[in-house]
mmCIF file with all atom_site columns, C-alpha atoms in Angstrom:
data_model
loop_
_atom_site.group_PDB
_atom_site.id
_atom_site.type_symbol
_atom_site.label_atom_id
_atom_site.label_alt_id
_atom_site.label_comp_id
_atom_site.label_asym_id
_atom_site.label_entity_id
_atom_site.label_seq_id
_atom_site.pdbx_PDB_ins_code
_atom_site.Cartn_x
_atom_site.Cartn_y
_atom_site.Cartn_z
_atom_site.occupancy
_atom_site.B_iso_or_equiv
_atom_site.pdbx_formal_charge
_atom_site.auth_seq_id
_atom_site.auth_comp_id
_atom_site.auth_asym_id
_atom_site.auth_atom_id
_atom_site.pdbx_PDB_model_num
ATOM 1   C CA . UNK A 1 1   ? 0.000   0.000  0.000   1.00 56.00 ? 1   UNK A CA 1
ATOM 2   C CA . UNK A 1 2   ? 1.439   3.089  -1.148  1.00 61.00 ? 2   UNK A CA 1
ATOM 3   C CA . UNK A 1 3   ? 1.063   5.851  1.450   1.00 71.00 ? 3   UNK A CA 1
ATOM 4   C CA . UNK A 1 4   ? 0.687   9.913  0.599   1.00 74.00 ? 4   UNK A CA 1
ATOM 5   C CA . UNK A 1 5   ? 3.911   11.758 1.823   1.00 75.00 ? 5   UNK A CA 1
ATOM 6   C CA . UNK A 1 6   ? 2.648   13.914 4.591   1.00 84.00 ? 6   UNK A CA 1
ATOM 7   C CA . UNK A 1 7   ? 3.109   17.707 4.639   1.00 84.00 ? 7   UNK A CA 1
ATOM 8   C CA . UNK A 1 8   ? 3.411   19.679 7.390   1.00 87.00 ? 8   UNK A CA 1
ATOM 9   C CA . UNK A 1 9   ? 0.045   21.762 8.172   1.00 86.00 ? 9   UNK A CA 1
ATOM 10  C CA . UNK A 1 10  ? 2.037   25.474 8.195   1.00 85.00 ? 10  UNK A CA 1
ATOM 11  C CA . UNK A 1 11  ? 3.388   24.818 4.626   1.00 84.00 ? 11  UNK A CA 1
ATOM 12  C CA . UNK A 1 12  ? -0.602  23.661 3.703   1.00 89.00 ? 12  UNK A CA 1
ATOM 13  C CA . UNK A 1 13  ? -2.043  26.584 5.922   1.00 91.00 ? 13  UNK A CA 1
ATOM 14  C CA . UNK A 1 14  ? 0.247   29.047 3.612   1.00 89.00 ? 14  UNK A CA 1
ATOM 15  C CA . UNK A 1 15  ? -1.216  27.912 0.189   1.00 89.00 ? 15  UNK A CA 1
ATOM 16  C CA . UNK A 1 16  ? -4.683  28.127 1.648   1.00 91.00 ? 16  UNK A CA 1
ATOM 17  C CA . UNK A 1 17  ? -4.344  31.555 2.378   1.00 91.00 ? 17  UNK A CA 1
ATOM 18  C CA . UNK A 1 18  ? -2.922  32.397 -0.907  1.00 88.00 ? 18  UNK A CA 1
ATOM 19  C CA . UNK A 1 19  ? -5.260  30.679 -3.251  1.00 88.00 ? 19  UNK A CA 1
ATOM 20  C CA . UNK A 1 20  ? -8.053  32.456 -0.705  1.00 89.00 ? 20  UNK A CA 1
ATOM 21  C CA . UNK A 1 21  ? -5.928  35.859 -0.842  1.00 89.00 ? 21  UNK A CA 1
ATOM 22  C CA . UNK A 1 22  ? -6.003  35.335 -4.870  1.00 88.00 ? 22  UNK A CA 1
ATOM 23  C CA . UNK A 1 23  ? -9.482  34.586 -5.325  1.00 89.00 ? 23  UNK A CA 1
ATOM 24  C CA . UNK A 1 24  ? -11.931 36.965 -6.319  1.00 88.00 ? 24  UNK A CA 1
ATOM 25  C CA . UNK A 1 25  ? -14.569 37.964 -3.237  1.00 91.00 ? 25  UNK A CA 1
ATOM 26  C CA . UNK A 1 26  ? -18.015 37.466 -4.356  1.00 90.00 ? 26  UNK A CA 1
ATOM 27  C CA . UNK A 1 27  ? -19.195 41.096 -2.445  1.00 92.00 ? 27  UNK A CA 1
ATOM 28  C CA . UNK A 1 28  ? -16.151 43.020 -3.823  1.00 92.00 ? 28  UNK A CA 1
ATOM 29  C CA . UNK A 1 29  ? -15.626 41.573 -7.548  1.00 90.00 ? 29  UNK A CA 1
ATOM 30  C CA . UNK A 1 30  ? -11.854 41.571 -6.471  1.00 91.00 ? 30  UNK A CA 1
ATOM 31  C CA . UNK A 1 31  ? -9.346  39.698 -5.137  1.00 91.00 ? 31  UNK A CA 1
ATOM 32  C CA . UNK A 1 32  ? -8.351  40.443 -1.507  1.00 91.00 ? 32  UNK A CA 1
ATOM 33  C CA . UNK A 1 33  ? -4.292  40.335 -2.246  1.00 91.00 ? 33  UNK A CA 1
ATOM 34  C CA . UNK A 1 34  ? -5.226  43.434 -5.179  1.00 90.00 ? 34  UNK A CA 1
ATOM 35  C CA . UNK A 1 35  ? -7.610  45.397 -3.273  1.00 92.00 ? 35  UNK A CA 1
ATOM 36  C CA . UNK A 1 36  ? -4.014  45.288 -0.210  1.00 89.00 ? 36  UNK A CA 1
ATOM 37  C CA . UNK A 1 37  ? -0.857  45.146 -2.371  1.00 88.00 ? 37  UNK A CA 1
ATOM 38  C CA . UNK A 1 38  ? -2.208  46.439 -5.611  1.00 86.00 ? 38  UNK A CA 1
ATOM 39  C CA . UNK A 1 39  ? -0.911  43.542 -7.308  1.00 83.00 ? 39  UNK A CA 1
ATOM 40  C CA . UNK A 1 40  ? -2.912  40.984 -9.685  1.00 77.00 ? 40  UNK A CA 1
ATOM 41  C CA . UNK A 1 41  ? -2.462  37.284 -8.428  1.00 70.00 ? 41  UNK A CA 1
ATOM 42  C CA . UNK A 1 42  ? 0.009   34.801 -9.806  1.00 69.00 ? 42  UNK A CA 1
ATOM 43  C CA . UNK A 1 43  ? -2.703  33.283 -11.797 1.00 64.00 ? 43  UNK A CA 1
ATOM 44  C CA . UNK A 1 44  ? -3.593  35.770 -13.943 1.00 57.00 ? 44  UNK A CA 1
ATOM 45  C CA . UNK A 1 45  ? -1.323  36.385 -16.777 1.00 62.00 ? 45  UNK A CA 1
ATOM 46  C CA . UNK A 1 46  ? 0.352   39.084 -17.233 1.00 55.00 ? 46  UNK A CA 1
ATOM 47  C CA . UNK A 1 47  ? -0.684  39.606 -20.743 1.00 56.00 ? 47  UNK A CA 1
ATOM 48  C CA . UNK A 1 48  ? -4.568  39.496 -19.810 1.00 61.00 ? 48  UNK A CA 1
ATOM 49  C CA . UNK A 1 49  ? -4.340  42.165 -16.850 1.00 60.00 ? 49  UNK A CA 1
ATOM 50  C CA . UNK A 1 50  ? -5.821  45.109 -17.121 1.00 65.00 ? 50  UNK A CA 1
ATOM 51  C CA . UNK A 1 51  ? -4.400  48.259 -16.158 1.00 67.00 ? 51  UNK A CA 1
ATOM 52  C CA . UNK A 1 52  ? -6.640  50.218 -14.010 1.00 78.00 ? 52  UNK A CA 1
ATOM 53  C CA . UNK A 1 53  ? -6.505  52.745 -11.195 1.00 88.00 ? 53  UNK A CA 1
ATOM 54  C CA . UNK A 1 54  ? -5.922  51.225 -7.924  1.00 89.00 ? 54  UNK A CA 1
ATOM 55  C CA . UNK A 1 55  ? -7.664  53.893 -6.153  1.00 93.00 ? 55  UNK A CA 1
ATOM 56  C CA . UNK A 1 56  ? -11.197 53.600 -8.428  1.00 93.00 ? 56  UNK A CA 1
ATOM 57  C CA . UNK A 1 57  ? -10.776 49.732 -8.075  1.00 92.00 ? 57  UNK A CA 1
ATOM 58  C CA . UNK A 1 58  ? -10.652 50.542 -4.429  1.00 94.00 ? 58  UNK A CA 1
ATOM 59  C CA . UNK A 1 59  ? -13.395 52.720 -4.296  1.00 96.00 ? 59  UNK A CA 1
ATOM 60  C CA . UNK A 1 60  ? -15.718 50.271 -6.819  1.00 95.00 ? 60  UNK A CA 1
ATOM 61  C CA . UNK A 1 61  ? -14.512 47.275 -3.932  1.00 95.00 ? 61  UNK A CA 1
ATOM 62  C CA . UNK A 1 62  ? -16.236 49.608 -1.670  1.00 96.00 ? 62  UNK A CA 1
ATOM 63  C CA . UNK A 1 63  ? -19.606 50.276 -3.533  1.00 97.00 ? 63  UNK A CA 1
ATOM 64  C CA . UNK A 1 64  ? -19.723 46.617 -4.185  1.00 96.00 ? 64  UNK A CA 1
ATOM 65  C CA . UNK A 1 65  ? -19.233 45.537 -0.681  1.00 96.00 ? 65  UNK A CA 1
ATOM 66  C CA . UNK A 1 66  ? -21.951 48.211 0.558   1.00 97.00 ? 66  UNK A CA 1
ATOM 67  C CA . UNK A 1 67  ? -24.672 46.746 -2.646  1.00 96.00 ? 67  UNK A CA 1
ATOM 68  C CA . UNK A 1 68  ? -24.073 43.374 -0.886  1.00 96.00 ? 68  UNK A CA 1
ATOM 69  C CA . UNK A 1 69  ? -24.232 44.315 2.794   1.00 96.00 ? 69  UNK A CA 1
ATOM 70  C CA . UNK A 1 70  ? -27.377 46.099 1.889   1.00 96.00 ? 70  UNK A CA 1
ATOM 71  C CA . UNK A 1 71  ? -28.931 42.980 -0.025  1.00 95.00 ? 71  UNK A CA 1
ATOM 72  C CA . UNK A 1 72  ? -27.981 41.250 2.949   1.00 93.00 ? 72  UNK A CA 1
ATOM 73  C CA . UNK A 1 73  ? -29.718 43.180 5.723   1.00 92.00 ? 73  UNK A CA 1
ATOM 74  C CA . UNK A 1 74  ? -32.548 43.336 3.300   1.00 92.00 ? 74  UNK A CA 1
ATOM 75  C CA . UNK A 1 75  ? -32.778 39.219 2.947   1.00 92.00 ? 75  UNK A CA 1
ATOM 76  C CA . UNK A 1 76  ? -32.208 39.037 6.975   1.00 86.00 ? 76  UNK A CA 1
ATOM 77  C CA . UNK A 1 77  ? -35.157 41.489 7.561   1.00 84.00 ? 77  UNK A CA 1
ATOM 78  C CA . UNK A 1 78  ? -37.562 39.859 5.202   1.00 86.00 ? 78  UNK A CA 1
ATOM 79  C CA . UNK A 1 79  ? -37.629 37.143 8.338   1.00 80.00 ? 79  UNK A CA 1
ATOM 80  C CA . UNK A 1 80  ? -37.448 39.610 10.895  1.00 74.00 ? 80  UNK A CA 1
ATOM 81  C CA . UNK A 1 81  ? -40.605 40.365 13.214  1.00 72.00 ? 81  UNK A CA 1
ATOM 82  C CA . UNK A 1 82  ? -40.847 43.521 14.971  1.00 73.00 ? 82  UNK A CA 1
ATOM 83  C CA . UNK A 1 83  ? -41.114 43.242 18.534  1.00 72.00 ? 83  UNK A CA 1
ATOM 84  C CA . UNK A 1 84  ? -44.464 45.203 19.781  1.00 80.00 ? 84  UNK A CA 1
ATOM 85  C CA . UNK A 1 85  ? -44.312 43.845 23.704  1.00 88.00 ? 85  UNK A CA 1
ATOM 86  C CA . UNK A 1 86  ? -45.703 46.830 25.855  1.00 89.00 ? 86  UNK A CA 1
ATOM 87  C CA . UNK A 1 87  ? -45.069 47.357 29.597  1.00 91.00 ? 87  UNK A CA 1
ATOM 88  C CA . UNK A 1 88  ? -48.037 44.656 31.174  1.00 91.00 ? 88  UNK A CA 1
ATOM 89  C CA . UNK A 1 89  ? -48.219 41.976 28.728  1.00 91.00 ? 89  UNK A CA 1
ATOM 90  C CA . UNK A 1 90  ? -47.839 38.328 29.687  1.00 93.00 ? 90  UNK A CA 1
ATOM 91  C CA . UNK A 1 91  ? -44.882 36.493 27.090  1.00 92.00 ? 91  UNK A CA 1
ATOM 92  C CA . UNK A 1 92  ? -43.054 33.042 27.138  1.00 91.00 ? 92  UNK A CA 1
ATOM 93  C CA . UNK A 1 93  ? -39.242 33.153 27.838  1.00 88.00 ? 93  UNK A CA 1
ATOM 94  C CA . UNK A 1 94  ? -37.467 30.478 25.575  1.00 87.00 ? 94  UNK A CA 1
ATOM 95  C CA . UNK A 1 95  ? -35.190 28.877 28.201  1.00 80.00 ? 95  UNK A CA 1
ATOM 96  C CA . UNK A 1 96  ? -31.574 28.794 27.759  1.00 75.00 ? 96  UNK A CA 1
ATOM 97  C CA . UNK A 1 97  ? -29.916 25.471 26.260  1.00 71.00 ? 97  UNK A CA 1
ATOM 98  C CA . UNK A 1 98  ? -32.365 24.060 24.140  1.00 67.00 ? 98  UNK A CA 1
ATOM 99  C CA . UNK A 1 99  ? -30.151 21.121 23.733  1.00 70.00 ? 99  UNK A CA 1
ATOM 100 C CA . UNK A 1 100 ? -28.743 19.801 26.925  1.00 66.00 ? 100 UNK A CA 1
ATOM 101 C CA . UNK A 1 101 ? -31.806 19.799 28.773  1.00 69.00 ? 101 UNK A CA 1
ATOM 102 C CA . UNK A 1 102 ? -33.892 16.793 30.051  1.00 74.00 ? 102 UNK A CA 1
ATOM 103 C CA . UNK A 1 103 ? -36.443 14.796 27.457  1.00 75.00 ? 103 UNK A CA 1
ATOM 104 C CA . UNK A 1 104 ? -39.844 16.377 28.961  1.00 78.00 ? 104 UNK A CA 1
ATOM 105 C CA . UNK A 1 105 ? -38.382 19.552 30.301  1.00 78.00 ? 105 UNK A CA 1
ATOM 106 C CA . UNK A 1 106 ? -40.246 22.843 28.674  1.00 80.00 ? 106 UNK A CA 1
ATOM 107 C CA . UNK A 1 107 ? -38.680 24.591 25.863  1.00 82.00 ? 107 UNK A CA 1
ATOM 108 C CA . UNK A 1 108 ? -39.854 27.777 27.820  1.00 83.00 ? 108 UNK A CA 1
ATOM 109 C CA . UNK A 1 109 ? -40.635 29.155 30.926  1.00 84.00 ? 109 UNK A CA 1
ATOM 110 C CA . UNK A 1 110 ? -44.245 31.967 31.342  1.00 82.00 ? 110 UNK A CA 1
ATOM 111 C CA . UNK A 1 111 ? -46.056 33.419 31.142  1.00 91.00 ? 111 UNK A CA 1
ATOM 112 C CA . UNK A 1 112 ? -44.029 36.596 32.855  1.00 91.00 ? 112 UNK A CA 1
ATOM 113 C CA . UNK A 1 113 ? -44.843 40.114 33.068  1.00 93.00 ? 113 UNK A CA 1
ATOM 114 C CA . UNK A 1 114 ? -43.195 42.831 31.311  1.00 92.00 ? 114 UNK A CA 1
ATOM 115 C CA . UNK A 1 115 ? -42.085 45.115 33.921  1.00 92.00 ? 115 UNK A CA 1
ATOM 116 C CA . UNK A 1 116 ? -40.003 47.567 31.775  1.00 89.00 ? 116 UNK A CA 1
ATOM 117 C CA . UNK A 1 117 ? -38.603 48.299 28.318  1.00 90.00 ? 117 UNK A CA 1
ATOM 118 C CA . UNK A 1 118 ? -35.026 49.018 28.738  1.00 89.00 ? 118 UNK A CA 1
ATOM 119 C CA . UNK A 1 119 ? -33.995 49.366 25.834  1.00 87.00 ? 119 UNK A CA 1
ATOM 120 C CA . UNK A 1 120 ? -35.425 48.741 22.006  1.00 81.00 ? 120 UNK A CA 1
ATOM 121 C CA . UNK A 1 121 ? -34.492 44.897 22.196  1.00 84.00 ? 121 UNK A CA 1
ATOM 122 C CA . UNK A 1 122 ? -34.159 44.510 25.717  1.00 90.00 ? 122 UNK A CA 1
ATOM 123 C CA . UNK A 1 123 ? -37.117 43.857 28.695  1.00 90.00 ? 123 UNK A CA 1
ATOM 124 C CA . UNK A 1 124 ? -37.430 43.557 32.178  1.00 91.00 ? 124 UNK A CA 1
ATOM 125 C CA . UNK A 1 125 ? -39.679 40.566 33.151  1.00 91.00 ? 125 UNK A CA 1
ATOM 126 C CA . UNK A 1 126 ? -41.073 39.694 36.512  1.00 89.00 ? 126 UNK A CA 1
ATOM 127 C CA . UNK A 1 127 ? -40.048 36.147 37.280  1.00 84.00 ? 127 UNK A CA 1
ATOM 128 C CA . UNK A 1 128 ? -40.340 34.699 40.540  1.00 78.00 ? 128 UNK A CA 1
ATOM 129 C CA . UNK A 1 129 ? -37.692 32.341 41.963  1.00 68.00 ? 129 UNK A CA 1
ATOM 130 C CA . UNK A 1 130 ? -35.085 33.403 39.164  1.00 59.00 ? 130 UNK A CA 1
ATOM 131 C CA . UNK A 1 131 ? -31.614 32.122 39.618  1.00 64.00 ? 131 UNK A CA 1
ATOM 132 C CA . UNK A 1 132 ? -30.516 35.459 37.496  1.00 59.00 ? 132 UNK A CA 1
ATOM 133 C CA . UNK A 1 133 ? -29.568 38.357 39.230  1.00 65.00 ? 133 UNK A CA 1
ATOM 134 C CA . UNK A 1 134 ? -31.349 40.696 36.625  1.00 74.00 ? 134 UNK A CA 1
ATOM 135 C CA . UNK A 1 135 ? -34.416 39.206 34.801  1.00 85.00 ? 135 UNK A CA 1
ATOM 136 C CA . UNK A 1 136 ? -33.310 41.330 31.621  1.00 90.00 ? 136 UNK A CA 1
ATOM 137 C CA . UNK A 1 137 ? -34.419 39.655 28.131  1.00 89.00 ? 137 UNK A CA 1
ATOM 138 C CA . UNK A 1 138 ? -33.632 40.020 24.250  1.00 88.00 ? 138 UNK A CA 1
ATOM 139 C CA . UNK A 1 139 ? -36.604 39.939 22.784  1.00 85.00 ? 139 UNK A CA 1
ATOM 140 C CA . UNK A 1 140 ? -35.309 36.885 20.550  1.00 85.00 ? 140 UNK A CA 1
ATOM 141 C CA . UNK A 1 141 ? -36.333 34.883 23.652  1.00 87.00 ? 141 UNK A CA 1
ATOM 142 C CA . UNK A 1 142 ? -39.645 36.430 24.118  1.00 90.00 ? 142 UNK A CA 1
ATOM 143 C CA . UNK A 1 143 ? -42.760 34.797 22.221  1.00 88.00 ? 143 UNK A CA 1
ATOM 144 C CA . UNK A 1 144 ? -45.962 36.458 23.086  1.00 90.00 ? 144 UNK A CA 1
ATOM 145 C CA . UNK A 1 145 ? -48.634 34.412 25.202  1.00 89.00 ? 145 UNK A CA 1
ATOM 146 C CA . UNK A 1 146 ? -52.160 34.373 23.241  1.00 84.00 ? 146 UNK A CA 1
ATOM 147 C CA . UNK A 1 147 ? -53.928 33.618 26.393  1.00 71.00 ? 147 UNK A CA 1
ATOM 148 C CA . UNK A 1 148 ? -54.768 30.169 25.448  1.00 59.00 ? 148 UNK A CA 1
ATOM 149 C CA . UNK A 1 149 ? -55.576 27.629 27.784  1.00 48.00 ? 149 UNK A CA 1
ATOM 150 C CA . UNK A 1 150 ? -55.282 24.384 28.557  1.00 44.00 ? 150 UNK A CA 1
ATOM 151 C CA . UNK A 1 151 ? -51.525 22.500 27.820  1.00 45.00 ? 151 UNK A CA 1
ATOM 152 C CA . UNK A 1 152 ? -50.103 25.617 26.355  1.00 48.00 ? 152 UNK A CA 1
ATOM 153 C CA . UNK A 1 153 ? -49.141 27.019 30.094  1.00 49.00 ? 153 UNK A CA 1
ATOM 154 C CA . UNK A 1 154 ? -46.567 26.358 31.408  1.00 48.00 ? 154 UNK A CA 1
ATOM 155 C CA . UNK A 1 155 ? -45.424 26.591 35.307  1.00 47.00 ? 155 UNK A CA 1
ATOM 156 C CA . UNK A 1 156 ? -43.603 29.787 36.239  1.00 47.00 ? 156 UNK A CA 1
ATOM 157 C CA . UNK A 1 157 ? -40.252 28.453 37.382  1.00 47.00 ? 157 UNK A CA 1
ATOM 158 C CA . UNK A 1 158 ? -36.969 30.605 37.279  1.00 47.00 ? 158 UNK A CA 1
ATOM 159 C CA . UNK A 1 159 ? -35.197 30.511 34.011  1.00 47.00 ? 159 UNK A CA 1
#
């Protein structure tokens, strides 16, 4: 059985980063090592480069990377949901480690009752026997309580 010779990983790690250095970013139609250094990668030859201003390739990297960061936030917010908890209402609290918890153990804690907005994102709930100092809350844990009955409660235990 013939084996492979073996390589140390720093000589590997090196060509990774330069065939990812050379390789053209998909948000800033350039390659990383041009937009730095200014100069075109080994692979493209010399006869098919194209001589352009550094500084307007710069600045086009730029408008290219803020088109894609604003396609981006765009796709993200399509999924977003805009959080309209008020001071009073009654929400679920997703607990903390959805995967190291026991089989039948709740996937959330509530209802609890906003106490306070603190800040856009962030609410104060009232939770009795909490083992948190503060009982402060993203509202990416929050799910609002529609006041249904029967299984859908769940005990109030600390989070």
């Amino acid at each position: 059985m013939q084996e492979t010779p073996t390589r140390p990983w720093t000589s590997v790690l090196t060509e990774c980063l330069q065939e990812y250095n050379s390789t053209t970013h998909s948000a800033t139609q350039f390659s990383p090592e041009y937009l730095l250094t200014g100069k075109w990668p080994p692979i493209v030859p010399v006869e098919l480069e194209v001589h352009r201003s550094l500084e307007e390739d710069r600045k086009e990297a730029f408008q290219n990377s803020q088109k894609q960061h604003k396609a981006n936030k765009d796709r993200f917010d399509q999924h977003r949901r805009e959080n309209d908890f008020r001071v009073g209402d009654l929400v679920y609290v997703e607990r903390e480690n959805k995967l190291n918890r026991n089989k039948l153990e709740p996937i959330r804690t509530g209802p609890h009752k906003i106490l306070q907005r603190i800040s856009g994102s962030i609410y104060e709930l009232q939770i009795e026997r909490s083992r948190r100092c503060k009982n402060f809350f993203h509202c990416n844990k929050l799910i609002p309580f529609s006041g249904a009955a029967g299984g859908d409660l769940v005990p109030s235990v600390g989070v």
